[in-house]
Amino acid sequence: MLRNTTESYGLVSRALHWLLAVLLLAVLVLGLVVEDMAKGPVRVATMNWHQSLGFLVLVLVALRLLWRLVNPVPRPEGTALTGKLAVLMHWALYALMIAQPLSGWLLIQAEGHELALFGRAPLPVLVAESEPLEEIMEALHGGIWVVLAIAALGHTAAALKHHFIDRDRTLVRMLRG
């Protein structure tokens, strides 16, 4: 079943969800690793992977939002309050997963560098080189990541609570529909 129902997530939603989770972890690890690397070609290549996967997150979030617009969203399980909190958390995660790669894209260009996907396909230039903008984007990129990591951990904790404490189908619906 590709499409969602009011009771469960379809294959497309589940695949996008888990692909984004894996990509976000990869981007985080690469971002942390590159900070401690000495300047040189390996650092440049690692940073390009970090940037390229970050851009891929942006594309996949856009696809996930489009898919969400044309599919029913399964009803939240639990109380009305937890349902409202789940909706707010999902929209916050979407906003953060859009803001994070965008801030990185702007940071790269404010530093005077080009963003080329996997070292090959250059992306459009959105801003000119600018030291003040670079400082702002660097602070934003780091700050958004902290908030995104906390939100993702909260999202994971809530799913585990639903599964192990509430014993409802919230997690199961995202694992196997």
PDB file of C-alpha atoms in Angstrom:
ATOM      1  CA  MET A   1       0.000   0.000   0.000  1.00  0.00           C
ATOM      2  CA  LEU A   2       1.702   3.195  -1.185  1.00  0.00           C
ATOM      3  CA  ARG A   3      -0.756   5.747   0.168  1.00  0.00           C
ATOM      4  CA  ASN A   4      -1.656   6.608   3.748  1.00  0.00           C
ATOM      5  CA  THR A   5      -5.015   5.808   5.259  1.00  0.00           C
ATOM      6  CA  THR A   6      -6.635   7.406   8.279  1.00  0.00           C
ATOM      7  CA  GLU A   7      -5.332   4.417  10.266  1.00  0.00           C
ATOM      8  CA  SER A   8      -1.754   3.917   9.017  1.00  0.00           C
ATOM      9  CA  TYR A   9       1.116   5.281   6.979  1.00  0.00           C
ATOM     10  CA  GLY A  10       1.687   4.013   3.458  1.00  0.00           C
ATOM     11  CA  LEU A  11       4.992   2.859   2.030  1.00  0.00           C
ATOM     12  CA  VAL A  12       5.931   6.256   0.556  1.00  0.00           C
ATOM     13  CA  SER A  13       5.461   8.114   3.858  1.00  0.00           C
ATOM     14  CA  ARG A  14       7.333   5.443   5.797  1.00  0.00           C
ATOM     15  CA  ALA A  15      10.206   5.351   3.310  1.00  0.00           C
ATOM     16  CA  LEU A  16      10.570   9.148   3.343  1.00  0.00           C
ATOM     17  CA  HIS A  17      10.400   9.213   7.157  1.00  0.00           C
ATOM     18  CA  TRP A  18      13.153   6.637   7.672  1.00  0.00           C
ATOM     19  CA  LEU A  19      15.312   7.930   4.819  1.00  0.00           C
ATOM     20  CA  LEU A  20      15.196  11.398   6.377  1.00  0.00           C
ATOM     21  CA  ALA A  21      16.069   9.956   9.796  1.00  0.00           C
ATOM     22  CA  VAL A  22      19.129   8.176   8.372  1.00  0.00           C
ATOM     23  CA  LEU A  23      20.187  11.219   6.333  1.00  0.00           C
ATOM     24  CA  LEU A  24      19.884  13.537   9.333  1.00  0.00           C
ATOM     25  CA  LEU A  25      22.101  11.210  11.374  1.00  0.00           C
ATOM     26  CA  ALA A  26      24.633  11.041   8.534  1.00  0.00           C
ATOM     27  CA  VAL A  27      24.675  14.830   8.158  1.00  0.00           C
ATOM     28  CA  LEU A  28      25.156  15.213  11.916  1.00  0.00           C
ATOM     29  CA  VAL A  29      28.035  12.727  12.043  1.00  0.00           C
ATOM     30  CA  LEU A  30      29.746  14.252   9.005  1.00  0.00           C
ATOM     31  CA  GLY A  31      29.312  17.758  10.440  1.00  0.00           C
ATOM     32  CA  LEU A  32      30.854  16.727  13.749  1.00  0.00           C
ATOM     33  CA  VAL A  33      33.703  14.789  12.112  1.00  0.00           C
ATOM     34  CA  VAL A  34      34.635  17.592   9.711  1.00  0.00           C
ATOM     35  CA  GLU A  35      35.003  20.068  12.591  1.00  0.00           C
ATOM     36  CA  ASP A  36      38.024  18.156  13.913  1.00  0.00           C
ATOM     37  CA  MET A  37      39.689  17.514  10.548  1.00  0.00           C
ATOM     38  CA  ALA A  38      42.798  19.282   9.358  1.00  0.00           C
ATOM     39  CA  LYS A  39      42.431  21.418   6.254  1.00  0.00           C
ATOM     40  CA  GLY A  40      43.029  19.498   3.073  1.00  0.00           C
ATOM     41  CA  PRO A  41      41.322  17.481   0.350  1.00  0.00           C
ATOM     42  CA  VAL A  42      39.801  14.890   2.730  1.00  0.00           C
ATOM     43  CA  ARG A  43      38.182  17.659   4.789  1.00  0.00           C
ATOM     44  CA  VAL A  44      36.869  19.335   1.620  1.00  0.00           C
ATOM     45  CA  ALA A  45      35.402  16.036   0.385  1.00  0.00           C
ATOM     46  CA  THR A  46      33.839  15.277   3.782  1.00  0.00           C
ATOM     47  CA  MET A  47      32.350  18.772   3.960  1.00  0.00           C
ATOM     48  CA  ASN A  48      30.942  18.355   0.439  1.00  0.00           C
ATOM     49  CA  TRP A  49      29.226  15.121   1.500  1.00  0.00           C
ATOM     50  CA  HIS A  50      27.825  16.923   4.573  1.00  0.00           C
ATOM     51  CA  GLN A  51      26.530  19.750   2.390  1.00  0.00           C
ATOM     52  CA  SER A  52      25.196  17.514  -0.381  1.00  0.00           C
ATOM     53  CA  LEU A  53      23.337  15.226   2.014  1.00  0.00           C
ATOM     54  CA  GLY A  54      21.986  18.313   3.788  1.00  0.00           C
ATOM     55  CA  PHE A  55      20.602  19.569   0.482  1.00  0.00           C
ATOM     56  CA  LEU A  56      19.107  16.137  -0.142  1.00  0.00           C
ATOM     57  CA  VAL A  57      17.312  16.477   3.218  1.00  0.00           C
ATOM     58  CA  LEU A  58      15.809  19.741   1.952  1.00  0.00           C
ATOM     59  CA  VAL A  59      14.571  18.088  -1.247  1.00  0.00           C
ATOM     60  CA  LEU A  60      13.140  15.070   0.569  1.00  0.00           C
ATOM     61  CA  VAL A  61      11.355  17.237   3.144  1.00  0.00           C
ATOM     62  CA  ALA A  62       9.759  19.167   0.292  1.00  0.00           C
ATOM     63  CA  LEU A  63       8.654  15.869  -1.274  1.00  0.00           C
ATOM     64  CA  ARG A  64       7.365  14.658   2.081  1.00  0.00           C
ATOM     65  CA  LEU A  65       5.319  17.830   2.529  1.00  0.00           C
ATOM     66  CA  LEU A  66       3.867  17.512  -0.974  1.00  0.00           C
ATOM     67  CA  TRP A  67       3.036  13.855  -0.307  1.00  0.00           C
ATOM     68  CA  ARG A  68       1.393  14.849   2.968  1.00  0.00           C
ATOM     69  CA  LEU A  69      -0.810  17.375   1.147  1.00  0.00           C
ATOM     70  CA  VAL A  70      -2.239  14.711  -1.191  1.00  0.00           C
ATOM     71  CA  ASN A  71      -2.620  11.950   1.399  1.00  0.00           C
ATOM     72  CA  PRO A  72      -4.730  11.594   4.498  1.00  0.00           C
ATOM     73  CA  VAL A  73      -2.736  11.768   7.707  1.00  0.00           C
ATOM     74  CA  PRO A  74      -3.419   8.900  10.098  1.00  0.00           C
ATOM     75  CA  ARG A  75      -5.363   9.972  13.156  1.00  0.00           C
ATOM     76  CA  PRO A  76      -3.078  10.482  16.152  1.00  0.00           C
ATOM     77  CA  GLU A  77      -3.479   7.868  18.842  1.00  0.00           C
ATOM     78  CA  GLY A  78      -3.791   8.791  22.498  1.00  0.00           C
ATOM     79  CA  THR A  79      -5.568  11.761  24.033  1.00  0.00           C
ATOM     80  CA  ALA A  80      -6.707  14.896  22.239  1.00  0.00           C
ATOM     81  CA  LEU A  81      -3.846  16.781  23.898  1.00  0.00           C
ATOM     82  CA  THR A  82      -1.161  14.322  22.772  1.00  0.00           C
ATOM     83  CA  GLY A  83      -2.680  14.396  19.289  1.00  0.00           C
ATOM     84  CA  LYS A  84      -2.376  18.187  19.159  1.00  0.00           C
ATOM     85  CA  LEU A  85       1.172  18.004  20.505  1.00  0.00           C
ATOM     86  CA  ALA A  86       2.063  15.421  17.839  1.00  0.00           C
ATOM     87  CA  VAL A  87       0.761  17.696  15.072  1.00  0.00           C
ATOM     88  CA  LEU A  88       2.744  20.643  16.473  1.00  0.00           C
ATOM     89  CA  MET A  89       5.881  18.498  16.764  1.00  0.00           C
ATOM     90  CA  HIS A  90       5.583  17.286  13.171  1.00  0.00           C
ATOM     91  CA  TRP A  91       5.224  20.822  11.819  1.00  0.00           C
ATOM     92  CA  ALA A  92       8.138  21.996  13.985  1.00  0.00           C
ATOM     93  CA  LEU A  93      10.296  19.165  12.628  1.00  0.00           C
ATOM     94  CA  TYR A  94       9.353  20.073   9.039  1.00  0.00           C
ATOM     95  CA  ALA A  95      10.214  23.741   9.650  1.00  0.00           C
ATOM     96  CA  LEU A  96      13.549  22.837  11.251  1.00  0.00           C
ATOM     97  CA  MET A  97      14.434  20.346   8.505  1.00  0.00           C
ATOM     98  CA  ILE A  98      13.871  23.127   5.975  1.00  0.00           C
ATOM     99  CA  ALA A  99      15.602  25.889   7.944  1.00  0.00           C
ATOM    100  CA  GLN A 100      18.720  23.823   8.721  1.00  0.00           C
ATOM    101  CA  PRO A 101      19.854  23.045   5.161  1.00  0.00           C
ATOM    102  CA  LEU A 102      18.802  26.492   3.952  1.00  0.00           C
ATOM    103  CA  SER A 103      20.942  28.127   6.632  1.00  0.00           C
ATOM    104  CA  GLY A 104      23.841  25.889   5.567  1.00  0.00           C
ATOM    105  CA  TRP A 105      23.378  26.823   1.909  1.00  0.00           C
ATOM    106  CA  LEU A 106      23.375  30.513   2.786  1.00  0.00           C
ATOM    107  CA  LEU A 107      26.378  30.055   5.091  1.00  0.00           C
ATOM    108  CA  ILE A 108      28.441  28.394   2.363  1.00  0.00           C
ATOM    109  CA  GLN A 109      27.691  31.182  -0.084  1.00  0.00           C
ATOM    110  CA  ALA A 110      28.207  33.961   2.485  1.00  0.00           C
ATOM    111  CA  GLU A 111      31.671  32.461   3.017  1.00  0.00           C
ATOM    112  CA  GLY A 112      32.277  32.940  -0.695  1.00  0.00           C
ATOM    113  CA  HIS A 113      32.106  29.261  -1.626  1.00  0.00           C
ATOM    114  CA  GLU A 114      30.011  27.419  -4.162  1.00  0.00           C
ATOM    115  CA  LEU A 115      27.708  24.568  -3.191  1.00  0.00           C
ATOM    116  CA  ALA A 116      28.068  21.805  -5.746  1.00  0.00           C
ATOM    117  CA  LEU A 117      26.115  18.625  -5.128  1.00  0.00           C
ATOM    118  CA  PHE A 118      28.547  15.770  -4.685  1.00  0.00           C
ATOM    119  CA  GLY A 119      31.215  18.041  -6.152  1.00  0.00           C
ATOM    120  CA  ARG A 120      29.538  18.083  -9.562  1.00  0.00           C
ATOM    121  CA  ALA A 121      26.269  20.003  -9.866  1.00  0.00           C
ATOM    122  CA  PRO A 122      26.515  23.637  -8.736  1.00  0.00           C
ATOM    123  CA  LEU A 123      23.443  25.082  -7.042  1.00  0.00           C
ATOM    124  CA  PRO A 124      22.206  28.604  -7.708  1.00  0.00           C
ATOM    125  CA  VAL A 125      23.857  31.422  -5.815  1.00  0.00           C
ATOM    126  CA  LEU A 126      21.344  32.918  -3.382  1.00  0.00           C
ATOM    127  CA  VAL A 127      23.581  35.436  -1.612  1.00  0.00           C
ATOM    128  CA  ALA A 128      26.854  37.220  -2.253  1.00  0.00           C
ATOM    129  CA  GLU A 129      29.914  36.775  -0.087  1.00  0.00           C
ATOM    130  CA  SER A 130      29.353  38.679   3.141  1.00  0.00           C
ATOM    131  CA  GLU A 131      31.193  38.408   6.444  1.00  0.00           C
ATOM    132  CA  PRO A 132      28.312  39.795   8.550  1.00  0.00           C
ATOM    133  CA  LEU A 133      25.860  37.396   6.892  1.00  0.00           C
ATOM    134  CA  GLU A 134      28.355  34.555   7.343  1.00  0.00           C
ATOM    135  CA  GLU A 135      28.466  35.196  11.099  1.00  0.00           C
ATOM    136  CA  ILE A 136      24.681  35.266  11.339  1.00  0.00           C
ATOM    137  CA  MET A 137      24.273  32.102   9.263  1.00  0.00           C
ATOM    138  CA  GLU A 138      26.962  30.279  11.220  1.00  0.00           C
ATOM    139  CA  ALA A 139      25.161  31.052  14.497  1.00  0.00           C
ATOM    140  CA  LEU A 140      21.797  30.128  12.975  1.00  0.00           C
ATOM    141  CA  HIS A 141      23.081  26.890  11.454  1.00  0.00           C
ATOM    142  CA  GLY A 142      24.509  25.765  14.795  1.00  0.00           C
ATOM    143  CA  GLY A 143      21.488  26.933  16.790  1.00  0.00           C
ATOM    144  CA  ILE A 144      18.926  25.347  14.496  1.00  0.00           C
ATOM    145  CA  TRP A 145      20.816  22.076  14.657  1.00  0.00           C
ATOM    146  CA  VAL A 146      20.624  22.023  18.467  1.00  0.00           C
ATOM    147  CA  VAL A 147      16.868  22.676  18.376  1.00  0.00           C
ATOM    148  CA  LEU A 148      16.389  20.089  15.604  1.00  0.00           C
ATOM    149  CA  ALA A 149      18.355  17.469  17.557  1.00  0.00           C
ATOM    150  CA  ILE A 150      16.282  18.119  20.690  1.00  0.00           C
ATOM    151  CA  ALA A 151      13.039  17.968  18.683  1.00  0.00           C
ATOM    152  CA  ALA A 152      14.101  14.725  16.975  1.00  0.00           C
ATOM    153  CA  LEU A 153      14.984  13.180  20.344  1.00  0.00           C
ATOM    154  CA  GLY A 154      11.621  14.316  21.719  1.00  0.00           C
ATOM    155  CA  HIS A 155       9.873  12.830  18.693  1.00  0.00           C
ATOM    156  CA  THR A 156      11.710   9.533  19.219  1.00  0.00           C
ATOM    157  CA  ALA A 157      10.977   9.526  22.947  1.00  0.00           C
ATOM    158  CA  ALA A 158       7.279  10.151  22.276  1.00  0.00           C
ATOM    159  CA  ALA A 159       7.146   7.275  19.777  1.00  0.00           C
ATOM    160  CA  LEU A 160       8.807   4.948  22.293  1.00  0.00           C
ATOM    161  CA  LYS A 161       6.414   6.124  25.032  1.00  0.00           C
ATOM    162  CA  HIS A 162       3.456   5.374  22.771  1.00  0.00           C
ATOM    163  CA  HIS A 163       4.848   1.914  22.055  1.00  0.00           C
ATOM    164  CA  PHE A 164       6.073   0.760  25.464  1.00  0.00           C
ATOM    165  CA  ILE A 165       3.937   2.726  27.947  1.00  0.00           C
ATOM    166  CA  ASP A 166       0.703   3.541  26.124  1.00  0.00           C
ATOM    167  CA  ARG A 167       0.916   0.321  24.086  1.00  0.00           C
ATOM    168  CA  ASP A 168      -0.785   1.866  21.071  1.00  0.00           C
ATOM    169  CA  ARG A 169       0.034   1.550  17.347  1.00  0.00           C
ATOM    170  CA  THR A 170       1.801   4.890  16.851  1.00  0.00           C
ATOM    171  CA  LEU A 171       5.276   3.414  16.310  1.00  0.00           C
ATOM    172  CA  VAL A 172       4.028   0.272  14.572  1.00  0.00           C
ATOM    173  CA  ARG A 173       2.201   2.395  11.979  1.00  0.00           C
ATOM    174  CA  MET A 174       5.524   4.000  10.995  1.00  0.00           C
ATOM    175  CA  LEU A 175       7.422   0.712  11.018  1.00  0.00           C
ATOM    176  CA  ARG A 176       5.082  -1.471   8.980  1.00  0.00           C
ATOM    177  CA  GLY A 177       1.957   0.514   8.181  1.00  0.00           C
TER     178      GLY A 177
END
